[in-house]
Short mmCIF file of C-alpha atoms and ligand atoms in Angstrom, two decimals:
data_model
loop_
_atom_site.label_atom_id
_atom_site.label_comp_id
_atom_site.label_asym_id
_atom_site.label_seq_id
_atom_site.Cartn_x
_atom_site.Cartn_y
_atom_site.Cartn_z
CA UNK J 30 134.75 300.83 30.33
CA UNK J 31 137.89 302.99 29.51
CA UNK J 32 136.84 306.97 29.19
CA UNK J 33 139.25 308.78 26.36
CA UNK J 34 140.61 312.01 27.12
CA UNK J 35 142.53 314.87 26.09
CA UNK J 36 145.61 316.12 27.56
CA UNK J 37 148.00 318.87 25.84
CA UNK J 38 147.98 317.42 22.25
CA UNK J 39 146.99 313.63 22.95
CA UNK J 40 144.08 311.83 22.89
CA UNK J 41 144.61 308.71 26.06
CA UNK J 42 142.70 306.61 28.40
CA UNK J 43 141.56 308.70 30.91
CA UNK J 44 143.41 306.90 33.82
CA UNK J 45 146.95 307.24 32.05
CA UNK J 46 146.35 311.08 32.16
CA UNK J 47 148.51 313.13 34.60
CA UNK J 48 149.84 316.51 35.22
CA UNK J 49 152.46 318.12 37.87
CA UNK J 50 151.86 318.60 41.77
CA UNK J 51 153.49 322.24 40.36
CA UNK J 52 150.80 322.90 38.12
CA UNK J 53 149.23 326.21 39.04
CA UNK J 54 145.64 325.05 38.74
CA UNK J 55 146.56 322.71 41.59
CA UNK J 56 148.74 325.02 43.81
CA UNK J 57 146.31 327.96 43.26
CA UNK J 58 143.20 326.68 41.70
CA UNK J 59 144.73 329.03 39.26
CA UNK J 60 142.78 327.72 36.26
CA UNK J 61 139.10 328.13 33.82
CA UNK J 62 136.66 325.30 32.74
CA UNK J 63 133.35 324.71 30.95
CA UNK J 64 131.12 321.59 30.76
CA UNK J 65 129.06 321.14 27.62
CA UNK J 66 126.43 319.04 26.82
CA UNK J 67 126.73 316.40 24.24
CA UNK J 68 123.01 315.29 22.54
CA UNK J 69 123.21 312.28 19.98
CA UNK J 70 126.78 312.96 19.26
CA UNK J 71 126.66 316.33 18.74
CA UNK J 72 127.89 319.39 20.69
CA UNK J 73 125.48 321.44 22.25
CA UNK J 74 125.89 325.54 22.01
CA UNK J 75 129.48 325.00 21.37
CA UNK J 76 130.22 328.74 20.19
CA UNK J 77 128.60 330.05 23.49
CA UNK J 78 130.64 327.90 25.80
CA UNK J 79 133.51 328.50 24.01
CA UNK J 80 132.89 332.35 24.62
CA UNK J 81 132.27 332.07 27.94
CA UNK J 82 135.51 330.23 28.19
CA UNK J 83 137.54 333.28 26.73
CA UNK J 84 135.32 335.58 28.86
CA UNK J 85 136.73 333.47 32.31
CA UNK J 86 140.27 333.05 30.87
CA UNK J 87 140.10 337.20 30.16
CA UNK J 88 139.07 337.34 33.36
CA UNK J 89 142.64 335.65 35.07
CA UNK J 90 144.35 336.86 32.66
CA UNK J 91 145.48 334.41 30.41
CA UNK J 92 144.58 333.93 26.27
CA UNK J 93 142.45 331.44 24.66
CA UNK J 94 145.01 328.64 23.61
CA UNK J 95 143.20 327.08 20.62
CA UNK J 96 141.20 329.25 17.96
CA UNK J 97 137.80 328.24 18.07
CA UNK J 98 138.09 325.69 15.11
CA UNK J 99 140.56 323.76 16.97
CA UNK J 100 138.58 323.50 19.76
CA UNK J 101 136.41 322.11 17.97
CA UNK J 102 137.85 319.70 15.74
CA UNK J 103 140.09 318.92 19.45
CA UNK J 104 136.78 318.21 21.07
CA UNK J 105 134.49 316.72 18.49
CA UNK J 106 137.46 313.35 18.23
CA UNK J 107 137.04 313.57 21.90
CA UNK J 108 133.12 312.65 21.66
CA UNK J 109 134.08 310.67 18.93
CA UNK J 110 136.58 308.50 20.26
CA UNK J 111 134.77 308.14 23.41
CA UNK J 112 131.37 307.14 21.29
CA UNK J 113 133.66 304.34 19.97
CA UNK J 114 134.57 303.36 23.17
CA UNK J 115 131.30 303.32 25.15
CA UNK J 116 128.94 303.71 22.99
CA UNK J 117 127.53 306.99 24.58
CA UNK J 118 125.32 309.09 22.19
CA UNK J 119 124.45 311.35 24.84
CA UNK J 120 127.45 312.73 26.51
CA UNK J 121 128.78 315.59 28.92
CA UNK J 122 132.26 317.36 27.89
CA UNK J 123 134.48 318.42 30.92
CA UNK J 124 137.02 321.11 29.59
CA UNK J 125 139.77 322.77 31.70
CA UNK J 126 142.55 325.00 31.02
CA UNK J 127 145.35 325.86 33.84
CA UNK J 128 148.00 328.06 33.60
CA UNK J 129 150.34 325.25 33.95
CA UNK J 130 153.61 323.85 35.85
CA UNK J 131 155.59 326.59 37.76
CA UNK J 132 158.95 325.22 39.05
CA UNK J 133 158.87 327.37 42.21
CA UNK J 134 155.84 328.40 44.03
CA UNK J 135 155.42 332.47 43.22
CA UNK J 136 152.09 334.24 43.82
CA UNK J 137 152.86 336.88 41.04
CA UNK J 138 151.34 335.88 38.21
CA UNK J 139 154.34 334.82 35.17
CA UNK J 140 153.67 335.47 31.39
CA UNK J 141 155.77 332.32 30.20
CA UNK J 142 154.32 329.33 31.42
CA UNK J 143 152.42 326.89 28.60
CA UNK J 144 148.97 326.13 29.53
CA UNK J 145 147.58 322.37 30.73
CA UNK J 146 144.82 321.57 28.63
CA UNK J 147 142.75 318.93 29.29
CA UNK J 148 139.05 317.59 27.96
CA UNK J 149 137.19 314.40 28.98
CA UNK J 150 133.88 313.31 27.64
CA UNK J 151 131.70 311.40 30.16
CA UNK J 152 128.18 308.86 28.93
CA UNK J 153 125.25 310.70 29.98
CA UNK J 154 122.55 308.84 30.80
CA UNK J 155 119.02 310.85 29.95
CA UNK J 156 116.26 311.06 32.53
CA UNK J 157 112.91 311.37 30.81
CA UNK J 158 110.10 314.36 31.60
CA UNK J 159 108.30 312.19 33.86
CA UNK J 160 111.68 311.50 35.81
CA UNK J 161 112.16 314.92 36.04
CA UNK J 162 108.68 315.75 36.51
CA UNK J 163 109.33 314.72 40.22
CA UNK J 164 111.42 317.75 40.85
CA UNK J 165 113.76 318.73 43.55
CA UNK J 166 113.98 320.15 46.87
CA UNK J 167 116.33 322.81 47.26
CA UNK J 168 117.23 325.29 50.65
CA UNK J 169 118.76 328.82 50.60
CA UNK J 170 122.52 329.05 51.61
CA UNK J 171 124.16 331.89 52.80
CA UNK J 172 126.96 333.41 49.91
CA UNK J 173 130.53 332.56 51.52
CA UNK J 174 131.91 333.24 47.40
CA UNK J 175 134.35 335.49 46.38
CA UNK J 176 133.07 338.70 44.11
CA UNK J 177 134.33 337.32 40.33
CA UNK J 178 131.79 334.56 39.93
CA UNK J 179 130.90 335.49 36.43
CA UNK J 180 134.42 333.29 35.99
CA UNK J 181 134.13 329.92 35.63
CA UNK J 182 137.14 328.95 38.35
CA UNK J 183 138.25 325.71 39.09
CA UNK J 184 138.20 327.18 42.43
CA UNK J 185 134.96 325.83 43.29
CA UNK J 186 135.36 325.06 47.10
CA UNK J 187 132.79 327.54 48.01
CA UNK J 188 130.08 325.80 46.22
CA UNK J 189 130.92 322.89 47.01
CA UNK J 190 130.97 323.65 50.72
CA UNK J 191 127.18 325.13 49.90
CA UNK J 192 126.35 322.09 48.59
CA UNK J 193 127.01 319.79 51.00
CA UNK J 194 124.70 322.18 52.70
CA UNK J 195 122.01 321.11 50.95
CA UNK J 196 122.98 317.17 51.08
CA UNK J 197 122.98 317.38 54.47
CA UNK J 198 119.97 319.03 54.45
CA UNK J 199 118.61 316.01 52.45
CA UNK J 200 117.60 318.03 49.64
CA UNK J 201 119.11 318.53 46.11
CA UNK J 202 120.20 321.89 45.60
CA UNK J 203 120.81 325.19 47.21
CA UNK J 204 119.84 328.57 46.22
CA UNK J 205 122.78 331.25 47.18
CA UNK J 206 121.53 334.16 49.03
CA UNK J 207 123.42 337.56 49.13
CA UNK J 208 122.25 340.53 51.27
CA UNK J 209 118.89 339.06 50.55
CA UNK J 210 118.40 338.69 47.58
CA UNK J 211 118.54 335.26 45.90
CA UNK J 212 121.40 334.94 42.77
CA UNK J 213 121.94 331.42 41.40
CA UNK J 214 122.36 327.46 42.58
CA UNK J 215 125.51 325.68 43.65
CA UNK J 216 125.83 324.74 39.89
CA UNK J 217 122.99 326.11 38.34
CA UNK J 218 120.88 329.23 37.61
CA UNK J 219 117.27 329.74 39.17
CA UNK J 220 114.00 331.15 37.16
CA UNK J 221 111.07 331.94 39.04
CA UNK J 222 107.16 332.27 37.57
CA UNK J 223 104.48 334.27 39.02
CA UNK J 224 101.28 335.65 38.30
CA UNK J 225 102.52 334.02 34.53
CA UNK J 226 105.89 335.56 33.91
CA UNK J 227 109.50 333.84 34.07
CA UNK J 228 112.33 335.89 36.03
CA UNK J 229 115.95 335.06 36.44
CA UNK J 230 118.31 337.20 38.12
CA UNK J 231 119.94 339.98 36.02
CA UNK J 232 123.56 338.75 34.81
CA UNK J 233 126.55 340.70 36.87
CA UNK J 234 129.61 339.33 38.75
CA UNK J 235 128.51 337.86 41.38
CA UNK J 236 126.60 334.80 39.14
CA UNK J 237 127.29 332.78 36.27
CA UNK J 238 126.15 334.03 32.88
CA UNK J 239 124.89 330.24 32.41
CA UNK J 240 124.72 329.15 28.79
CA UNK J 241 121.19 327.03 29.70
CA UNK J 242 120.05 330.26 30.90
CA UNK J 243 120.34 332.54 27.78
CA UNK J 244 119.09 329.56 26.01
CA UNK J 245 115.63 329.53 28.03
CA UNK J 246 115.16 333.33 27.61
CA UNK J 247 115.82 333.43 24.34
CA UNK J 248 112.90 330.24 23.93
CA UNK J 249 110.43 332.58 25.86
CA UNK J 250 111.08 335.77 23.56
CA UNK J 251 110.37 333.13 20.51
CA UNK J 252 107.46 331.92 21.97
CA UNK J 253 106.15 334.86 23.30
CA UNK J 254 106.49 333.84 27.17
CA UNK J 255 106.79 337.00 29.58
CA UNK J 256 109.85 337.18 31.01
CA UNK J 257 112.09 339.83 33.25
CA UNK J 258 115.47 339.72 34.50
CA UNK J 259 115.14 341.38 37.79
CA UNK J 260 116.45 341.09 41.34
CA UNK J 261 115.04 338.73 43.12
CA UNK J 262 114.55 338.40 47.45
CA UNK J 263 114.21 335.05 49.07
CA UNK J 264 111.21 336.34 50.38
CA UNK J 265 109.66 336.55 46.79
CA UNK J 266 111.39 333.20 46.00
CA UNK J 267 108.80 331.26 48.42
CA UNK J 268 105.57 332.77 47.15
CA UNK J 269 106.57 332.04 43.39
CA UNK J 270 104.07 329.84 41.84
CA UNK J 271 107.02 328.21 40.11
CA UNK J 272 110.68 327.56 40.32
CA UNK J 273 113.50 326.01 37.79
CA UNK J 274 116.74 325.29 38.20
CA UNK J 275 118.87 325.22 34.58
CA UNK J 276 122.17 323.71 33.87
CA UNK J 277 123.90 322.13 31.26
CA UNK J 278 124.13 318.77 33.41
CA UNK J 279 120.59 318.73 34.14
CA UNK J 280 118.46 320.93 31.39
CA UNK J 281 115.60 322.25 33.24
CA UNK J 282 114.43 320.83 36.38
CA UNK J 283 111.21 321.91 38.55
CA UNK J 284 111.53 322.87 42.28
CA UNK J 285 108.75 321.38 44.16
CA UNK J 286 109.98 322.22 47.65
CA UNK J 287 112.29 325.50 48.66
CA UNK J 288 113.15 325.91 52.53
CA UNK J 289 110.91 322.78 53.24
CA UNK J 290 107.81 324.78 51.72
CA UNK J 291 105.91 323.13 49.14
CA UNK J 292 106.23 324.96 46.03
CA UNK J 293 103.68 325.14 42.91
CA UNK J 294 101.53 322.30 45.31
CA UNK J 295 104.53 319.89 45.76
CA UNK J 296 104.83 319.26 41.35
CA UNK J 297 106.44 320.73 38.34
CA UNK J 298 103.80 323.33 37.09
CA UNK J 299 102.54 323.93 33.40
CA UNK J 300 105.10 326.58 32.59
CA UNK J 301 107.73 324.62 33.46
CA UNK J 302 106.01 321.78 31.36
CA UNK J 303 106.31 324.31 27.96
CA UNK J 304 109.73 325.10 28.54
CA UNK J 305 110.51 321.63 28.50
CA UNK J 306 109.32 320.88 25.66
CA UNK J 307 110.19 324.01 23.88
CA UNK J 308 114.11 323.11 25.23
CA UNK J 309 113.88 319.43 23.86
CA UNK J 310 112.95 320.58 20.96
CA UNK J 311 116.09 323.05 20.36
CA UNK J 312 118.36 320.81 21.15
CA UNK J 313 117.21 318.09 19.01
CA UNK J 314 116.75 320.45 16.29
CA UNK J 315 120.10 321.02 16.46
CA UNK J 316 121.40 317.82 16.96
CA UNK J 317 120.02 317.08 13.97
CA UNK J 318 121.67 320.46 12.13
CA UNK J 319 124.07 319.79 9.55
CA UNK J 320 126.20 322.60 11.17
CA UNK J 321 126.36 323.25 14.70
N1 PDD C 16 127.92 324.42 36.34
N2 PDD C 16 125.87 328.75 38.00
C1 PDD C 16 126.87 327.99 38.47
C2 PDD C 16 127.54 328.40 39.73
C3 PDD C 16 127.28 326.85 37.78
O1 PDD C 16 128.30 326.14 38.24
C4 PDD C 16 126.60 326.47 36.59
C5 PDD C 16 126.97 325.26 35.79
C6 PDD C 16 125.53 327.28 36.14
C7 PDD C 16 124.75 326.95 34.87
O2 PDD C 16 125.50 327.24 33.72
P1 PDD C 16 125.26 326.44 32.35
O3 PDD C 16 123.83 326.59 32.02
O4 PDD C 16 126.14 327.14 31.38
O5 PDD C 16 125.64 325.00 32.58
C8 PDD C 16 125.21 328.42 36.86
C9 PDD C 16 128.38 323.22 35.67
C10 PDD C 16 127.30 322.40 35.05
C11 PDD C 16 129.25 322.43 36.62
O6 PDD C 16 130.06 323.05 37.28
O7 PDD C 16 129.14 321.21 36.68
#
């Protein structure tokens, strides 16, 4: 099976594509990305990702270099092509802009250079509710990140350092800790229920904005779910009656252990059961939107 994807105006098999040893995103991690979910051939909550892109390319300084209609058009051929070629309905969309080749290696940051642009589309295979009924385990990590991580960095060594943590560990996930207080996943956000209402961590630089997460509040303000976005301690973490994890990779999973303590009884609890449903049916809703 040959993936398609996207390199700086052309559309190739995904093993043909390459870039320079020079190019900043590989001599500085010096480079922005997004991955967006792809349900039956259609884009998921392209417009948010695509702002959240700008926001983390604002954020190193560089422009967006495609107007939103071009990313699209660029990224719906993408799914496309690759549908031809695999067959894959379901899909996940890997996007990642660098600021591109630099001759000689110079920390100052130059305004000429053209950016790398690359896309792939990968077949995602879906797991059903009962699949992910089983939950995960996750343990706290201590934060070893840097203070901008409302930007989306290719620079992800921190978190994937933190989660090898937690495959050591045996488990699935881990929660970052900061002075206490607990602030997202490894790649993911975290929502907590007790005594019947949802929290998440307030937004601020030191997590992702995630576009899952908005997503899931905005489904409890339509359906009338309580929910804050307040601080929130590990301490307070292991006496919630539920916990979430949210991503665009997996949707909404339940936490059934945290720090090797059973939580909600060891199983995915009944809010967590709503939301599911209430997040299935968005997303197929839209999918099946004539305009997206
Ligand atoms: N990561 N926080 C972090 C640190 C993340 O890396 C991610 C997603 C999220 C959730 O954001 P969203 O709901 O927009 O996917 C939160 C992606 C999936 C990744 O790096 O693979």
């Amino acid at each position: 099976m040959s993936i398609i994807a996207y390199l700086n105006g052309k559309f190739i098999p995904a093993e043909e594509a390459s870039i320079s040893p020079l190019d900043r995103g590989m001599v500085f991690g010096d480079g922005v990305y997004e991955v967006i979910p792809v349900f039956n051939r259609k884009i998921l909550y392209l417009e948010e990702h695509l702002d959240r892109l700008n926001q983390s390319l604002q954020g190193i300084r560089m422009t967006l270099p495609h107007t939103h209609a071009e990313w699209k058009s660029l990224l719906t051929t993408l799914v496309e092509e690759n549908n031809l070629n695999h067959g894959g309905e379901h899909q996940w969309i890997y996007l990642q802009v660098t600021r591109g080749f630099q001759l000689v290696r110079d920390h100052q940051i130059p305004n000429n250079l053209t950016p790398t642009v690359f896309a792939i589309s990968y077949p995602k295979i879906l797991t059903s509710k009962e699949e992910q009924a089983q939950g995960i385990k996750v343990i706290a990590t201590t934060d070893i990140r840097w203070k901008y991580c409302y930007i989306k960095t290719t620079a992800r060594l921190a978190y994937t350092l933190m989660y090898q943590e937690a495959k050591d560990a045996g488990v699935d996930e881990a929660i970052i800790i900061n002075n206490g207080y607990a602030l997202e996943g490894t790649s993911s956000n975290f929502f907590m229920v007790r005594h019947g209402v949802i929290s998440t961590p307030p937004k601020g630089p030191l997590l992702l904005s995630g576009i899952t997460r908005d997503k899931i509040l905005a489904l409890a303000e339509k359906h009338k779910i309580p929910y804050r976005e307040n601080k929130i301690s590990e301490r307070e973490l292991l006496k919630a009656d539920e916990i979430w994890i949210t991503s665009s990779i997996r949707g909404i999973y339940p936490v059934v252990e945290f720090n090797g303590e059973p939580i909600s009884n060891g199983k995915a609890g009944p809010f967590w059961s709503k939301m599911w449903d209430y997040y299935a049916e968005d997303i197929t809703n839209l999918s099946l939107s004539v305009s997206n």
